[in-house]
Amino acid sequence: MKRTRYVCAATAVVLMTGGPVAVATAAAADTTRTVAATAAVPAQVTAQEAAAAALKHYPGVVESLDLDGSVWHVDVISKDGKGHAELEVSASGAVTQQNRDDDEDAAENKALTSAKVSAEQAMKAALAAHPGQVTTVEWDDDDGTASWHVEVKGKDGKTWDAQVNPTTGKVTQSGSDSDSDDDGDDGN
């Protein structure tokens, strides 16, 4: 019985004197981890920067670019229209190749590869018409009439949809959406 009391008393003394020190040490270690994690978060690259990084990795013409969280998905068609690469550009600008095909039908890509207005120019035109951040740019020739579809997220959180003529660069609004999602997903 006496031995149990001495052990309990000794444990209490250790906890009273060592407990605050252990808590302070743990709090300091937690602060260090928090600061390190905050410092490790890279800045988000813009759509224009993601396009430039993708084209540096795989030269050609941007077919589409879409922001998904902090990662850009970029499809690039080679200048001759025969190659296609699916790339991801991270928030830090690092490019990884997800898929590559060198057996494309060049005739299918002719309108895109010969367009006078590139994806980069379409983004610039859309931003001039409606300031914000581009979240999506996509070549669209499904209905027989080619155009660039560009989504811009305004400072108000609303997404603005634009069509950019691939010959003239003229911007027409195709709608506005109050969706404030960060991924720029248009449901396709």
XYZ file of N, CA and C in Angstrom:
564
model
N 0.812 -1.184 0.000
C 0.000 0.000 0.000
C 0.865 1.261 0.000
N 1.876 1.287 0.890
C 2.731 2.452 0.963
C 3.470 2.652 -0.351
N 3.865 1.533 -0.941
C 4.609 1.626 -2.194
C 3.744 2.262 -3.285
N 2.472 1.910 -3.366
C 1.558 2.457 -4.352
C 1.398 3.954 -4.158
N 1.310 4.399 -2.899
C 1.171 5.822 -2.621
C 2.407 6.586 -3.070
N 3.591 6.022 -2.830
C 4.820 6.695 -3.227
C 4.921 6.803 -4.757
N 4.516 5.744 -5.449
C 4.561 5.764 -6.912
C 3.565 6.798 -7.440
N 2.374 6.841 -6.890
C 1.369 7.813 -7.313
C 1.833 9.233 -7.027
N 2.428 9.444 -5.858
C 2.915 10.771 -5.497
C 4.071 11.176 -6.413
N 4.957 10.266 -6.703
C 6.088 10.570 -7.591
C 5.586 10.880 -8.997
N 4.609 10.143 -9.443
C 4.032 10.387 -10.771
C 3.377 11.758 -10.816
N 2.676 12.127 -9.773
C 2.014 13.430 -9.713
C 3.037 14.559 -9.759
N 4.148 14.411 -9.054
C 5.186 15.442 -9.050
C 5.788 15.583 -10.449
N 6.053 14.464 -11.114
C 6.616 14.501 -12.465
C 5.633 15.173 -13.417
N 4.380 14.837 -13.331
C 3.379 15.428 -14.209
C 3.208 16.920 -13.951
N 3.277 17.321 -12.667
C 3.099 18.738 -12.364
C 4.273 19.569 -12.866
N 5.458 19.056 -12.746
C 6.611 19.831 -13.183
C 6.917 19.598 -14.662
N 6.755 18.393 -15.128
C 7.089 18.078 -16.521
C 5.939 18.292 -17.480
N 4.730 18.261 -16.986
C 3.553 18.400 -17.845
C 3.526 19.704 -18.613
N 3.674 20.859 -17.930
C 3.666 22.127 -18.663
C 4.809 22.228 -19.671
N 5.958 21.678 -19.323
C 7.089 21.705 -20.253
C 6.755 20.863 -21.489
N 6.166 19.692 -21.272
C 5.800 18.818 -22.394
C 4.743 19.486 -23.268
N 3.767 20.142 -22.655
C 2.732 20.827 -23.423
C 3.338 21.974 -24.226
N 4.222 22.751 -23.627
C 4.872 23.865 -24.327
C 5.718 23.351 -25.488
N 6.423 22.258 -25.269
C 7.242 21.674 -26.328
C 6.360 21.185 -27.463
N 5.257 20.529 -27.146
C 4.341 20.039 -28.180
C 3.725 21.203 -28.946
N 3.360 22.274 -28.242
C 2.775 23.436 -28.914
C 3.790 24.081 -29.843
N 5.035 24.188 -29.395
C 6.077 24.768 -30.248
C 6.306 23.897 -31.475
N 6.321 22.599 -31.297
C 6.507 21.687 -32.432
C 5.342 21.801 -33.396
N 4.114 21.951 -32.863
C 2.938 22.076 -33.724
C 2.999 23.369 -34.529
N 3.429 24.469 -33.902
C 3.569 25.741 -34.599
C 4.596 25.625 -35.713
N 5.684 24.942 -35.445
C 6.724 24.761 -36.461
C 6.167 23.999 -37.653
N 5.404 22.947 -37.396
C 4.818 22.173 -38.486
C 3.825 23.013 -39.279
N 3.034 23.830 -38.610
C 2.060 24.670 -39.288
C 2.740 25.692 -40.178
N 3.772 26.336 -39.685
C 4.498 27.327 -40.478
C 5.137 26.655 -41.684
N 5.733 25.499 -41.491
C 6.370 24.799 -42.600
C 5.344 24.405 -43.653
N 4.187 23.950 -43.231
C 3.154 23.559 -44.187
C 2.634 24.770 -44.948
N 2.479 25.888 -44.284
C 2.008 27.090 -44.947
C 3.026 27.584 -45.968
N 4.288 27.534 -45.618
C 5.328 28.003 -46.524
C 5.459 27.102 -47.751
N 5.048 25.843 -47.647
C 5.206 24.892 -48.748
C 4.114 25.028 -49.810
N 3.051 25.777 -49.544
C 1.966 25.917 -50.504
C 2.410 26.825 -51.647
N 2.451 26.300 -52.885
C 2.905 27.120 -54.012
C 1.794 28.035 -54.518
N 2.190 29.042 -55.259
C 1.233 29.959 -55.863
C 0.557 29.273 -57.050
N -0.678 29.614 -57.322
C -1.435 29.050 -58.432
C -0.997 29.694 -59.740
N -0.693 28.881 -60.738
C -0.360 29.438 -62.052
C -1.654 29.799 -62.777
N -1.573 30.795 -63.635
C -2.739 31.222 -64.410
C -2.927 30.298 -65.604
N -4.039 30.455 -66.275
C -4.318 29.672 -67.483
C -3.258 29.943 -68.542
N -2.869 31.193 -68.675
C -1.865 31.558 -69.669
C -0.519 30.919 -69.338
N -0.148 30.911 -68.075
C 1.106 30.283 -67.650
C 1.052 28.769 -67.832
N -0.103 28.170 -67.551
C -0.258 26.723 -67.740
C -0.140 26.358 -69.220
N -0.739 27.169 -70.094
C -0.644 26.925 -71.529
C 0.807 27.026 -71.994
N 1.521 28.048 -71.527
C 2.922 28.231 -71.920
C 3.788 27.063 -71.444
N 3.552 26.606 -70.217
C 4.323 25.476 -69.682
C 4.040 24.200 -70.473
N 2.770 23.975 -70.810
C 2.400 22.781 -71.575
C 3.030 22.814 -72.964
N 2.997 23.971 -73.610
C 3.565 24.089 -74.956
C 5.090 23.976 -74.948
N 5.710 24.347 -73.863
C 7.153 24.180 -73.751
C 7.483 22.685 -73.657
N 6.635 21.944 -72.964
C 6.828 20.501 -72.796
C 6.489 19.730 -74.078
N 5.423 20.137 -74.747
C 4.960 19.471 -75.968
C 4.550 20.559 -76.958
N 5.435 20.973 -77.851
C 5.134 22.056 -78.791
C 3.945 21.717 -79.693
N 3.123 22.715 -79.945
C 1.963 22.533 -80.795
C 0.947 23.633 -80.591
N -0.315 23.232 -80.565
C -1.431 24.159 -80.426
C -2.326 23.647 -79.298
N -2.646 24.523 -78.348
C -3.537 24.130 -77.252
C -4.929 23.886 -77.821
N -5.478 22.715 -77.526
C -6.837 22.372 -77.935
C -7.824 22.665 -76.810
N -7.411 22.365 -75.583
C -8.259 22.670 -74.437
C -7.406 22.804 -73.189
N -7.961 23.519 -72.229
C -7.280 23.776 -70.971
C -8.374 23.922 -69.926
N -8.261 23.186 -68.825
C -9.319 23.200 -67.826
C -8.713 23.120 -66.432
N -9.163 23.987 -65.543
C -8.699 23.996 -64.164
C -9.540 23.034 -63.338
N -8.855 22.108 -62.649
C -9.516 21.150 -61.773
C -8.832 21.241 -60.416
N -9.418 22.001 -59.506
C -8.789 22.244 -58.211
C -7.589 23.159 -58.410
N -6.387 22.631 -58.210
C -5.181 23.419 -58.439
C -4.365 22.876 -59.610
N -4.943 21.931 -60.361
C -4.243 21.308 -61.486
C -4.924 21.686 -62.799
N -4.106 22.069 -63.777
C -4.606 22.363 -65.118
C -4.482 21.112 -65.979
N -5.547 20.748 -66.671
C -5.519 19.665 -67.657
C -5.441 20.344 -69.020
N -4.386 20.030 -69.761
C -4.137 20.701 -71.031
C -3.995 19.649 -72.129
N -4.772 19.793 -73.194
C -4.643 18.952 -74.381
C -3.958 19.775 -75.459
N -2.903 19.210 -76.035
C -2.130 19.899 -77.065
C -2.096 19.027 -78.312
N -2.338 19.650 -79.453
C -2.223 18.993 -80.762
C -0.913 19.473 -81.384
N -0.144 18.541 -81.939
C 1.115 18.934 -82.577
C 0.826 19.838 -83.775
N 1.808 20.620 -84.178
C 1.618 21.593 -85.262
C 1.222 20.935 -86.576
N 1.668 19.688 -86.801
C 1.287 18.989 -88.030
C -0.072 18.294 -87.911
N -0.679 18.340 -86.718
C -2.003 17.765 -86.514
C -2.019 16.264 -86.288
N -0.862 15.617 -86.310
C -0.803 14.159 -86.188
C -0.563 13.676 -84.757
N -0.148 14.566 -83.880
C 0.133 14.182 -82.503
C -0.798 14.854 -81.524
N -0.976 14.207 -80.383
C -1.860 14.716 -79.336
C -1.269 14.321 -77.994
N -1.206 15.261 -77.062
C -0.721 14.970 -75.716
C -1.694 15.511 -74.694
N -1.931 14.705 -73.661
C -2.721 15.127 -72.513
C -1.727 15.398 -71.392
N -1.709 16.645 -70.924
C -0.738 17.078 -69.926
C -1.439 17.608 -68.694
N -0.744 17.546 -67.572
C -1.212 18.182 -66.348
C -0.155 19.183 -65.914
N -0.608 20.370 -65.538
C 0.284 21.403 -65.039
C -0.125 21.671 -63.589
N 0.816 21.454 -62.675
C 0.535 21.631 -61.251
C 0.507 23.109 -60.884
N 0.118 23.383 -59.655
C 0.061 24.757 -59.162
C 1.424 25.427 -59.190
N 2.489 24.641 -59.156
C 3.839 25.195 -59.208
C 4.345 25.357 -60.638
N 3.572 24.869 -61.625
C 3.976 24.973 -63.027
C 4.674 23.742 -63.561
N 4.809 22.706 -62.742
C 5.434 21.461 -63.188
C 4.486 20.729 -64.137
N 5.044 20.206 -65.233
C 4.243 19.531 -66.256
C 4.499 18.033 -66.214
N 3.416 17.263 -66.219
C 3.529 15.812 -66.349
C 2.668 15.382 -67.524
N 3.194 14.448 -68.271
C 2.474 13.942 -69.442
C 1.641 12.744 -69.021
N 0.350 12.802 -69.264
C -0.555 11.724 -68.888
C -0.754 10.722 -70.023
N -0.776 11.229 -71.245
C -1.037 10.376 -72.394
C -0.489 11.067 -73.632
N -0.075 10.259 -74.596
C 0.434 10.811 -75.842
C 0.064 9.866 -76.979
N -0.385 10.458 -78.092
C -0.768 9.685 -79.264
C -0.171 10.362 -80.487
N 0.590 9.624 -81.267
C 1.225 10.186 -82.455
C 0.574 9.697 -83.738
N -0.658 9.199 -83.632
C -1.344 8.645 -84.799
C -2.715 9.300 -84.989
N -2.777 10.618 -84.827
C -4.026 11.367 -85.000
C -4.298 11.587 -86.484
N -5.545 11.860 -86.810
C -5.931 12.205 -88.177
C -5.724 13.712 -88.355
N -4.703 14.077 -89.111
C -4.351 15.493 -89.301
C -5.507 16.281 -89.906
N -6.334 15.646 -90.744
C -7.462 16.339 -91.372
C -8.477 16.798 -90.323
N -8.680 15.987 -89.277
C -9.623 16.359 -88.212
C -9.144 17.576 -87.441
N -7.846 17.759 -87.366
C -7.276 18.857 -86.587
C -6.892 20.056 -87.435
N -7.179 20.011 -88.733
C -6.750 21.074 -89.647
C -7.308 22.443 -89.251
N -8.588 22.519 -88.927
C -9.187 23.810 -88.563
C -8.500 24.398 -87.325
N -8.193 23.544 -86.359
C -7.535 24.005 -85.136
C -6.102 24.453 -85.423
N -5.340 23.641 -86.127
C -3.931 23.972 -86.361
C -3.746 25.157 -87.304
N -4.772 25.460 -88.100
C -4.654 26.599 -89.019
C -5.449 27.825 -88.565
N -6.039 27.775 -87.379
C -6.816 28.911 -86.864
C -5.920 30.125 -86.689
N -6.431 31.291 -87.051
C -5.670 32.537 -86.911
C -5.575 32.970 -85.457
N -6.569 32.601 -84.659
C -6.604 32.968 -83.242
C -6.310 31.715 -82.418
N -5.240 31.762 -81.634
C -4.859 30.631 -80.790
C -5.655 30.635 -79.480
N -5.509 29.582 -78.717
C -6.160 29.516 -77.403
C -5.679 30.657 -76.511
N -4.390 30.952 -76.589
C -3.829 32.022 -75.774
C -4.430 33.372 -76.154
N -4.607 33.605 -77.449
C -5.210 34.857 -77.907
C -6.694 34.908 -77.557
N -7.366 33.764 -77.604
C -8.782 33.709 -77.221
C -8.954 34.050 -75.746
N -8.036 33.537 -74.900
C -8.093 33.856 -73.470
C -7.903 35.358 -73.251
N -6.935 35.925 -73.952
C -6.642 37.358 -73.815
C -7.856 38.195 -74.242
N -8.495 37.804 -75.341
C -9.678 38.530 -75.822
C -10.831 38.424 -74.825
N -11.043 37.236 -74.279
C -12.126 37.047 -73.309
C -11.876 37.865 -72.044
N -10.616 37.896 -71.588
C -10.282 38.676 -70.392
C -10.420 40.169 -70.629
N -10.173 40.614 -71.864
C -10.362 42.030 -72.190
C -11.845 42.391 -72.132
N -12.701 41.453 -72.512
C -14.146 41.689 -72.492
C -14.736 41.542 -71.092
N -14.137 40.663 -70.296
C -14.659 40.410 -68.951
C -13.494 40.040 -68.031
N -12.977 40.979 -67.255
C -11.834 40.703 -66.381
C -12.127 39.607 -65.359
N -11.105 38.853 -65.029
C -11.221 37.779 -64.053
C -10.120 36.763 -64.266
N -10.441 35.505 -64.008
C -9.488 34.413 -64.174
C -10.083 33.382 -65.131
N -9.339 33.045 -66.178
C -9.786 32.008 -67.102
C -9.724 30.668 -66.378
N -10.807 29.901 -66.445
C -10.831 28.574 -65.835
C -10.932 27.468 -66.881
N -11.387 27.822 -68.084
C -11.514 26.841 -69.162
C -11.364 27.544 -70.496
N -10.668 26.894 -71.417
C -10.671 27.308 -72.819
C -10.724 26.012 -73.622
N -11.583 26.008 -74.638
C -11.786 24.766 -75.378
C -12.134 25.061 -76.835
N -11.478 24.336 -77.736
C -11.788 24.415 -79.154
C -13.097 23.680 -79.367
N -14.046 24.314 -80.043
C -15.352 23.701 -80.261
C -15.697 23.804 -81.740
N -15.774 22.648 -82.397
C -16.206 22.626 -83.796
C -17.227 21.514 -84.018
N -17.940 21.158 -82.958
C -18.913 20.063 -83.018
C -20.077 20.335 -83.964
N -20.551 21.569 -84.022
C -21.725 21.860 -84.855
C -21.336 22.339 -86.256
N -20.053 22.189 -86.620
C -19.605 22.613 -87.951
C -19.071 24.029 -87.992
N -19.341 24.803 -86.949
C -18.827 26.171 -86.864
C -17.800 26.200 -85.745
N -16.557 26.470 -86.098
C -15.486 26.463 -85.106
C -15.495 27.736 -84.267
N -15.178 27.586 -82.991
C -15.025 28.728 -82.085
C -14.262 28.278 -80.854
N -13.767 29.246 -80.127
C -13.156 28.986 -78.831
C -14.200 29.244 -77.759
N -14.390 28.308 -76.853
C -15.269 28.494 -75.703
C -14.362 28.826 -74.522
N -14.573 29.985 -73.917
C -13.732 30.428 -72.804
C -14.629 30.749 -71.611
N -14.271 30.203 -70.448
C -14.974 30.524 -69.208
C -14.068 31.394 -68.353
N -14.631 32.495 -67.867
C -13.890 33.425 -67.022
C -14.635 33.536 -65.701
N -13.914 33.340 -64.615
C -14.506 33.525 -63.286
C -14.185 34.939 -62.837
N -15.224 35.736 -62.660
C -15.058 37.124 -62.245
C -14.764 37.251 -60.768
N -14.399 38.447 -60.349
C -14.107 38.711 -58.937
C -15.350 38.523 -58.070
N -16.525 38.602 -58.689
C -17.781 38.408 -57.962
C -18.118 36.934 -57.771
N -17.269 36.033 -58.304
C -17.493 34.595 -58.162
C -18.339 33.986 -59.254
N -18.905 34.829 -60.123
C -19.737 34.319 -61.203
C -18.875 33.926 -62.395
N -19.318 32.891 -63.096
C -18.611 32.436 -64.288
C -19.250 33.060 -65.509
N -18.428 33.608 -66.364
C -18.867 34.254 -67.598
C -18.416 33.387 -68.755
N -19.339 32.985 -69.611
C -19.046 32.143 -70.769
C -18.954 32.995 -72.022
N -17.892 32.760 -72.788
C -17.707 33.522 -74.014
C -17.386 32.588 -75.172
N -17.768 33.014 -76.359
C -17.358 32.360 -77.601
C -16.435 33.350 -78.305
N -15.274 32.853 -78.750
C -14.319 33.705 -79.442
C -14.151 33.161 -80.861
N -14.363 34.026 -81.828
C -14.237 33.642 -83.229
C -12.768 33.336 -83.531
N -12.462 32.141 -84.100
C -11.071 31.754 -84.336
C -10.413 32.463 -85.519
N -11.185 33.240 -86.269
C -10.631 33.988 -87.397
C -10.463 35.457 -87.047
N -11.481 36.036 -86.401
C -11.465 37.477 -86.124
C -11.076 37.819 -84.683
N -11.256 36.887 -83.762
C -10.998 37.167 -82.356
C -12.137 37.885 -81.665
N -13.262 38.066 -82.375
C -14.421 38.745 -81.805
C -15.027 37.885 -80.691
N -15.357 38.548 -79.579
C -15.900 37.872 -78.407
C -17.396 38.110 -78.328
N -18.148 37.037 -78.153
C -19.577 37.144 -77.887
C -19.874 36.375 -76.614
N -20.745 36.935 -75.803
C -21.116 36.282 -74.552
C -22.123 35.197 -74.848
N -21.876 34.013 -74.273
C -22.831 32.931 -74.455
C -23.598 32.646 -73.185
N -23.346 33.415 -72.152
C -24.115 33.243 -70.927
C -23.303 33.571 -69.703
N -23.998 33.658 -68.579
C -23.365 33.894 -67.294
C -23.955 32.905 -66.324
N -23.156 32.488 -65.387
C -23.575 31.474 -64.442
C -23.193 31.955 -63.055
N -24.058 31.785 -62.096
C -23.755 32.218 -60.731
C -22.977 31.160 -59.976
N -22.591 30.069 -60.649
C -21.819 29.003 -60.031
C -20.488 29.546 -59.541
N -20.151 29.270 -58.290
C -18.887 29.762 -57.755
C -17.890 28.637 -57.518
N -18.059 27.513 -58.215
C -17.103 26.421 -58.097
C -15.751 26.854 -58.632
N -14.678 26.349 -58.034
C -13.324 26.714 -58.445
C -12.809 25.844 -59.577
N -13.508 24.789 -59.940
C -12.937 23.871 -60.914
C -13.247 24.249 -62.351
N -14.101 25.218 -62.585
C -14.384 25.648 -63.949
C -15.113 24.601 -64.746
N -15.678 23.601 -64.114
C -16.337 22.511 -64.816
C -17.654 22.991 -65.385
N -17.827 22.768 -66.669
C -19.061 23.192 -67.322
C -20.036 22.047 -67.505
N -19.749 20.921 -66.849
C -20.667 19.799 -66.910
C -20.370 18.837 -68.023
N -19.338 19.085 -68.829
C -18.986 18.167 -69.913
C -18.058 17.106 -69.439
